[in-house]
Coordinates of C-alpha atoms and ligand atoms in Angstrom, one line a residue:
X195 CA 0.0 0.0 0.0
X196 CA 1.4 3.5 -0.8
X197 CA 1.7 6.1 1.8
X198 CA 0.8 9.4 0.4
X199 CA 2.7 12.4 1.8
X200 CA 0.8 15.5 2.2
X201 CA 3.2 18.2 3.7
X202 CA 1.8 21.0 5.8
X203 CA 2.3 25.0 4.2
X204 CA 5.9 25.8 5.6
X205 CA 3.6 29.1 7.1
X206 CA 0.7 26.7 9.0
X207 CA 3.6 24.8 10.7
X208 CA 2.8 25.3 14.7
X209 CA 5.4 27.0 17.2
X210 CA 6.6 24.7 19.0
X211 CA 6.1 24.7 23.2
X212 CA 8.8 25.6 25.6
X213 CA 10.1 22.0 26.5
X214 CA 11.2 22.3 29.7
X215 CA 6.7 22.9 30.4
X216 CA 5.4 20.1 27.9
X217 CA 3.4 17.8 30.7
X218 CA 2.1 15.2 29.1
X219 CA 0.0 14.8 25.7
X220 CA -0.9 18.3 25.2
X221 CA 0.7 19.6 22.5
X222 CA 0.4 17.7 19.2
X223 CA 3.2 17.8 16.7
X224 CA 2.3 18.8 13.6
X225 CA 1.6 15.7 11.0
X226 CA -0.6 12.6 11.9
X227 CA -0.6 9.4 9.7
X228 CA -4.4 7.8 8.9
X229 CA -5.4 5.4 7.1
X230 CA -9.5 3.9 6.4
X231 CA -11.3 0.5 6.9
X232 CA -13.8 -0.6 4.9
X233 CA -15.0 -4.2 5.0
X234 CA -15.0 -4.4 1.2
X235 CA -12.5 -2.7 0.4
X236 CA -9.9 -3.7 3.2
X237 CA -7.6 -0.6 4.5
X238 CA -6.7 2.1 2.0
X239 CA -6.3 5.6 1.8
X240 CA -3.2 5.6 4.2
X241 CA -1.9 9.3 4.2
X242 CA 0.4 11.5 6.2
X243 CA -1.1 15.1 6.3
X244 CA -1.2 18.0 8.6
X245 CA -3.1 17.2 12.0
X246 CA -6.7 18.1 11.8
X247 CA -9.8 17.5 13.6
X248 CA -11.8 14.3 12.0
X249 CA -15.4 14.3 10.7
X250 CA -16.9 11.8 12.6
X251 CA -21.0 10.8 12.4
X252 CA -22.5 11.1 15.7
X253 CA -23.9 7.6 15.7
X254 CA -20.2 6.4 15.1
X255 CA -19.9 3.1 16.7
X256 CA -16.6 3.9 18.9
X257 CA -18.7 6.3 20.3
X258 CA -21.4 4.4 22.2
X259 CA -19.7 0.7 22.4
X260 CA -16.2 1.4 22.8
X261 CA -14.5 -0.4 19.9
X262 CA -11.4 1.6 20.1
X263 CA -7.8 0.6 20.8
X264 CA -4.4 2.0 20.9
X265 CA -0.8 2.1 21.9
X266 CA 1.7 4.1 23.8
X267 CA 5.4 4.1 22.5
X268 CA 8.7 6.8 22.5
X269 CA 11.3 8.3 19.7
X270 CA 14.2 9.8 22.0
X271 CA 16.8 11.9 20.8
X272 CA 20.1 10.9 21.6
X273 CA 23.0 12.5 22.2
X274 CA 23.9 11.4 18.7
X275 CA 21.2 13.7 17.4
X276 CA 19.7 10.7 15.9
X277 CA 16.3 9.4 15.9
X278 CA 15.2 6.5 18.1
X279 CA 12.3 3.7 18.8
X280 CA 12.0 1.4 21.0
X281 CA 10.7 -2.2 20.3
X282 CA 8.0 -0.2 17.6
X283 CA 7.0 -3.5 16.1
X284 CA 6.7 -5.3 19.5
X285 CA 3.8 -2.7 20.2
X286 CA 2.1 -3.0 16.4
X287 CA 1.7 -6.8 17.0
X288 CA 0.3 -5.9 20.7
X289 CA -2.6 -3.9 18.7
X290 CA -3.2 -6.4 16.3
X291 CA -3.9 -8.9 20.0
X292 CA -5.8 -6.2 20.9
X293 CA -7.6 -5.8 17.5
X294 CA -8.4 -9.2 17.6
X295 CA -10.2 -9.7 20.9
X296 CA -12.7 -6.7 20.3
X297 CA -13.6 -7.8 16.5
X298 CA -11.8 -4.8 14.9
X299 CA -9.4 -5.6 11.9
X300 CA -5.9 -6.2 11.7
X301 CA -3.4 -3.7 11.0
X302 CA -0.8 -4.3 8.3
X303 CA 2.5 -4.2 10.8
X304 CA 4.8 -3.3 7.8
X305 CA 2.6 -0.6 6.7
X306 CA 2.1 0.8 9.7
X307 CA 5.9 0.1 10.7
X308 CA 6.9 1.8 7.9
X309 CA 4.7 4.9 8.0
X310 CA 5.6 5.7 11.6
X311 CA 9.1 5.5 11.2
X312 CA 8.1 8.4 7.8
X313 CA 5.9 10.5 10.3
X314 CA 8.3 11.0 12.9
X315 CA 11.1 11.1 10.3
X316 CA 9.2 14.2 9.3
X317 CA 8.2 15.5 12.3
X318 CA 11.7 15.1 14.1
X319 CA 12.1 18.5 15.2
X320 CA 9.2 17.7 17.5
X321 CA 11.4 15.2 19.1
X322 CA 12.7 17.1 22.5
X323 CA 16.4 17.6 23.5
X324 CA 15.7 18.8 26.8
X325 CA 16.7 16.1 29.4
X326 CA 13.8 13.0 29.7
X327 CA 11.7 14.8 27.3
X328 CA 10.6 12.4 24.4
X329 CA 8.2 12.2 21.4
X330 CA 5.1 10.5 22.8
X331 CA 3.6 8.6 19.6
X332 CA 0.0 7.2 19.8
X333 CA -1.5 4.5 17.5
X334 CA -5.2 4.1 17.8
X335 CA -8.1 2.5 15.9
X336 CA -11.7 3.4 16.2
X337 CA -15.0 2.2 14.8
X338 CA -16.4 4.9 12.8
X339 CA -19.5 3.0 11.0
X340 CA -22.4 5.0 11.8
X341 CA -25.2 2.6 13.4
X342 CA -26.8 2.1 17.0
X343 CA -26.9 -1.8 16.3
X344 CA -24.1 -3.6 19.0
X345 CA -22.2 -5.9 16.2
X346 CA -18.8 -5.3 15.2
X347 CA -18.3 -2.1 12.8
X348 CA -17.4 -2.4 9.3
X349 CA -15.9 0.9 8.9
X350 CA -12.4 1.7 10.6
X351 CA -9.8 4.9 11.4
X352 CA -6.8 4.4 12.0
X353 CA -4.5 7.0 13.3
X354 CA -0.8 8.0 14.9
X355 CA -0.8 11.3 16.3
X356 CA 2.9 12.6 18.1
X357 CA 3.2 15.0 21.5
X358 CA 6.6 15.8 22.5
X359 CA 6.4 15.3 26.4
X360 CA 8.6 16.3 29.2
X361 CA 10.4 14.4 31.6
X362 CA 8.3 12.0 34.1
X363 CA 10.4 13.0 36.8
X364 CA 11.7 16.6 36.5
X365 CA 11.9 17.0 39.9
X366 CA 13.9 13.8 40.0
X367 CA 13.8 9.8 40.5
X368 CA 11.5 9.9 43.1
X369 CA 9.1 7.1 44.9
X370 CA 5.3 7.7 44.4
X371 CA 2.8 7.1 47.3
X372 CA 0.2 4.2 46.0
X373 CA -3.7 3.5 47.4
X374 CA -4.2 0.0 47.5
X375 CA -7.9 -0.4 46.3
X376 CA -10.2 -3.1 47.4
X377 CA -13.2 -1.1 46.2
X378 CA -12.6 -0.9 42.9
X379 CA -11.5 -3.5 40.0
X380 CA -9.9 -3.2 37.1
X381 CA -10.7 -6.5 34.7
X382 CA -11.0 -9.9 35.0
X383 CA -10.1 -13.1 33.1
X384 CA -11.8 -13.7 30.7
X385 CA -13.0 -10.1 30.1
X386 CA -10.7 -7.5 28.0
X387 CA -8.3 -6.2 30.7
X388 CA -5.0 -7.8 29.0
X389 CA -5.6 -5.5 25.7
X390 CA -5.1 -1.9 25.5
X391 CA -8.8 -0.6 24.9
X392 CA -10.5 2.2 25.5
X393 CA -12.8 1.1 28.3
X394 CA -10.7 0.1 30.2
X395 CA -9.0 3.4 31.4
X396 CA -12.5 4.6 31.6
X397 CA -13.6 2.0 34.1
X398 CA -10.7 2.6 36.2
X399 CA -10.9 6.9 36.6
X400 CA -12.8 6.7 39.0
X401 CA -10.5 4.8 41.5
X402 CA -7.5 7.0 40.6
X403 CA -9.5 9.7 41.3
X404 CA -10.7 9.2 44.7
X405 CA -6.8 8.0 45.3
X406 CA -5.7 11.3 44.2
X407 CA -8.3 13.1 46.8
X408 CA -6.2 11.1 49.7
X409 CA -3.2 12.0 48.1
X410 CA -2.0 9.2 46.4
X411 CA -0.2 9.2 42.9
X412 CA -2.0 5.9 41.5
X413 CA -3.8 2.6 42.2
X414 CA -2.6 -0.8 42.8
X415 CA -5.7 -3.3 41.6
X416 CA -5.9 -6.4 43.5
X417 CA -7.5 -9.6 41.2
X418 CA -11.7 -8.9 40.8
X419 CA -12.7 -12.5 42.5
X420 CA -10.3 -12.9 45.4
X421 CA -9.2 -9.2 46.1
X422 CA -6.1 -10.3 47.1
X423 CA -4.2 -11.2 44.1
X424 CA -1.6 -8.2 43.0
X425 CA -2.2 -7.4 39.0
X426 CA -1.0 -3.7 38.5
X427 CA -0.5 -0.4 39.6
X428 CA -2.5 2.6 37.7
X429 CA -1.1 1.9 34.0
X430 CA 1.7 -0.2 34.6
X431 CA 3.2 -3.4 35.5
X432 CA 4.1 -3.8 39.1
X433 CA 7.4 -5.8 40.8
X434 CA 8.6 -6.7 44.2
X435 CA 12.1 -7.3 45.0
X436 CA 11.7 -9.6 48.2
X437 CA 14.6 -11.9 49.8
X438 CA 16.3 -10.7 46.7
X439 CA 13.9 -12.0 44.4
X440 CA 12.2 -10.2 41.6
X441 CA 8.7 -11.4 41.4
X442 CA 6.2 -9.9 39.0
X443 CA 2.4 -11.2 39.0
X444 CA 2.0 -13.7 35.9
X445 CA -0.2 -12.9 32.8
X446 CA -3.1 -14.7 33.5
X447 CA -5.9 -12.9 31.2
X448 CA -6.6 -9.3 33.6
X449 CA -2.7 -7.8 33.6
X450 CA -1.6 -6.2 30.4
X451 CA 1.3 -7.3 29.1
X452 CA 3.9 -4.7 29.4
X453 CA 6.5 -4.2 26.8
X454 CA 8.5 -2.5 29.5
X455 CA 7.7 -5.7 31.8
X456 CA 9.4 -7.6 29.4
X457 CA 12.3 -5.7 29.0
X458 CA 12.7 -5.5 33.0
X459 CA 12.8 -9.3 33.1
X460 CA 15.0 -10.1 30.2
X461 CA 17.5 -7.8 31.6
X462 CA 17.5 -8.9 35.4
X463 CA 17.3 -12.7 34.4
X464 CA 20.5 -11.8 32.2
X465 CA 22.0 -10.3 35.1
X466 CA 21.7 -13.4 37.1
X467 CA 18.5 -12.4 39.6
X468 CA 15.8 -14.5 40.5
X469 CA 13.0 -13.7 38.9
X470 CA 9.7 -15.4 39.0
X471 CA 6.2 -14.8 37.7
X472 CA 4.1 -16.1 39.9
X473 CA 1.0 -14.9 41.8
X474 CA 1.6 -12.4 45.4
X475 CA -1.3 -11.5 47.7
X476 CA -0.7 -7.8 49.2
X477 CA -1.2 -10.0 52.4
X478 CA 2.6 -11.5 51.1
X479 CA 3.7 -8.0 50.9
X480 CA 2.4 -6.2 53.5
X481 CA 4.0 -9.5 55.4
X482 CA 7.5 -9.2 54.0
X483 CA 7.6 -5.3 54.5
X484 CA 6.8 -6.6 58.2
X485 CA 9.7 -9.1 58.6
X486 CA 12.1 -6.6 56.8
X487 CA 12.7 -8.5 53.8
X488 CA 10.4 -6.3 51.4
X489 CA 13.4 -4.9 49.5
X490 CA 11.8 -2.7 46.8
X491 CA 8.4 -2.2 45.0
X492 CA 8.2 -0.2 41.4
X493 CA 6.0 -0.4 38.4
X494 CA 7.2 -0.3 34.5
X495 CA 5.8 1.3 31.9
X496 CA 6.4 3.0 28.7
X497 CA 5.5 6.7 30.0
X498 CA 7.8 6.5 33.1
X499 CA 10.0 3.7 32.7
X500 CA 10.4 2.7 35.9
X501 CA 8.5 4.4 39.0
X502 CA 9.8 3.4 42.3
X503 CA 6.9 2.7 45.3
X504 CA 7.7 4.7 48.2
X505 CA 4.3 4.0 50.3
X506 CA 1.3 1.8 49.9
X507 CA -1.9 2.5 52.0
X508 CA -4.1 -0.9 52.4
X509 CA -7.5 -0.7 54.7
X510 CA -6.3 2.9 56.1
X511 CA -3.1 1.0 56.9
X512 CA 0.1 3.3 55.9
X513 CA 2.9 0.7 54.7
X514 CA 6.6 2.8 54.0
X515 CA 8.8 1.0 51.7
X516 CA 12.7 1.1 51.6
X517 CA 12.2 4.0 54.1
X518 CA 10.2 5.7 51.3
X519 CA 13.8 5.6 49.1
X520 CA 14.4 4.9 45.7
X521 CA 16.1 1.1 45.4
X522 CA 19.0 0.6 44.3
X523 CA 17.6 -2.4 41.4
X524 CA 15.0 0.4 40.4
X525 CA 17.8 2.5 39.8
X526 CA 19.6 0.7 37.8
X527 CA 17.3 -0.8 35.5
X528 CA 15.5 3.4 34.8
X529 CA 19.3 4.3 34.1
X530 CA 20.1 0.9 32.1
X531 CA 17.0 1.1 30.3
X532 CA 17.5 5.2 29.5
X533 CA 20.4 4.4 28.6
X534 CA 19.5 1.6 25.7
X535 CA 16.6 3.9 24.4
X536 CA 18.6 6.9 23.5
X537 CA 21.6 4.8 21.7
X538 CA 24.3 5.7 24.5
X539 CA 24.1 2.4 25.2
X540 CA 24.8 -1.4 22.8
X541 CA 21.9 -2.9 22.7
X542 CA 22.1 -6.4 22.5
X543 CA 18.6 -7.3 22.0
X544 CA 18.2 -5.7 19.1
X545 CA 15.6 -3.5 20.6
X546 CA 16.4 -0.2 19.5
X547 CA 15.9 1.2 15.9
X548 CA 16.6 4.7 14.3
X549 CA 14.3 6.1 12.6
Ligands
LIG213 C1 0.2 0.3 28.6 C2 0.0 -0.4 29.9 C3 1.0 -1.0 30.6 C4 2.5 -0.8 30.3 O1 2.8 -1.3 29.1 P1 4.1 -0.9 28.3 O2 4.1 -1.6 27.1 O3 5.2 -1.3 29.2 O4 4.0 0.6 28.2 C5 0.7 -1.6 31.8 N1 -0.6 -1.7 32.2 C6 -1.6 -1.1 31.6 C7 -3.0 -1.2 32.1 C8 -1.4 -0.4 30.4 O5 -2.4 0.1 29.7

């Protein structure tokens, strides 16, 4: 499929935002990439053109049953000047897992692949050189038939915007304070809480919110049957480092799999840890932190890498971790991991590609 190119006037081209103030996902670089689904016809129309609002029919189906998926991914800027991704393809095939479960179509990975690497190629002065700052880049599919029937659409967008976003941790790599929820759940086997779809994140506001109100950066979900189970913390995977093991809940069917899970375990099993996926109950946790043997807690995920836990607060029950420090394992794999996405670093995994 051909990717046309449609280049915005050098005079509509936007200013760009003072990059040491981006936040996150306000500020949208100037190109997007889209491309249309149509049953019969399969995709086509894939373009790259300025970013502009959509026309979208009010009866779209994305817009009352929530067939609409995406991704999260990063192009740094190294010190190199050069242009990188990490592990782009790893997240393509994760949308097509997540196309598949809610009846949306596949995405042609090489098509996609390749028009990704061409939007950021030409929106690379978007890419930040301030410290931590990166290109945010977000693939996402929606059902745009018009209808009020509940069946699967058959009409499709599909879309990559780019935001240039500032660092998570401008005030430095520091541990968050987390509200252990047994109010709330977040998915459950069997149900659509290992793909990244809309819903989801709309089912689980509500919790964050009422953690934020207390004080408390994020959620950790406990398993919807048992609430005891550990499965994740806000948007990302969660570890404990306990006795000097690493032990990260298994993907059973309700925990998304990370990209940046992955990348944690490969590294520490290569560096000779234990590392185990099996199931913890927060009872476990709260148990170890007792005996002193609760070494470190953090989650991973592509927007902050790696955020160390500091605090968890279970039944009104304040827990301090590591003395509320940043470990030293949590450390090393943020810096280790930085280090491999903006090329200062071999990479032997053959995770890292330029654009
Ligand atoms: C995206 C996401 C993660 C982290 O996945 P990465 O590929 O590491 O960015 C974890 N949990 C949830 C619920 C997510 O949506």
């Amino acid at each position: 499929m051909d990717i046309r190119v449609v280049k915005s006037a050098p005079d509509l081209l936007k200013e760009k935002p003072d990059e040491n103030s981006l936040g996150f996902g306000q500020h949208m670089a100037d190109h997007m990439f889209v491309m249309l689904y149509d049953e019969s016809m399969g995709w086509h129309d894939a373009v790259i053109k300025p970013y502009e609002n959509f026309s979208l029919a009010p009866a779209a189906m994305a817009l009352h049953y929530g067939q609409a998926i995406f991704e999260g991914l990063k192009a740094y800027r190294g010190t190199d000047d050069k242009i990188y991704l990490f592990r782009p393809t790893d997240n393509l095939k994760r949308m097509n897992d997540s196309a598949a479960r809610m009846c949306m179509p596949e995405i042609p990975v090489d098509v996609v692949y390749s028009a990704m690497k061409k939007l950021v190629a030409l929106d690379k002065s978007w890419v930040p050189r301030a410290e931590g700052a990166t290109l945010y880049i977000r693939p996402t599919m929606i059902a745009s038939e018009a209808g009020l029937g509940v069946r699967p659409a058959k009409q499709y967008i599909f879309f990559i915007i780019n935001c240039p976003v500032g660092a998570y941790y401008p005030e430095g790599f520091n541990p968050v304070k987390i509200f252990v929820t047994d109010k709330y759940v977040r998915a459950v086997a069997g149900g659509v809480g290992n793909v990244k779809t809309a819903g989801n994140y709309a089912a689980s506001i509500m919790a964050a919110v009422e953690a934020q109100n207390q004080g408390y950066t994020q959620v950790l979900w406990l398993d919807a049957i048992e609430r005891k189970y550990i499965e994740e913390v806000g948007t990302m995977n969660i570890f404990f480092l306990i006795d000097d093991e690493l032990i990260t809940p298994p993907l059973t069917g309700s925990i998304l799999p990370g990209i940046t899970r992955d990348s944690v375990l490969r590294l520490t099993k290569d560096w000779g840890l234990k590392v185990s996926e099996r199931k913890i109950t927060i009872d476990d946790v709260l148990a170890a932190n007792e005996k002193g043997s609760l070494q470190e807690i953090f989650g991973t995920g592509t927007a902050a890498v790696i955020s160390p836990v500091g605090e968890l607060n279970y039944k009104g029950q304040v827990c301090t971790i590591n003395k509320g420090n940043t470990g030293a394992l949590a450390r090393k794999l943020f810096t280790e991991l930085q280090a491999i996405q903006n090329g200062h670093k071999k990479d032997p995994y053959g995770w890292v590609v330029e654009v």
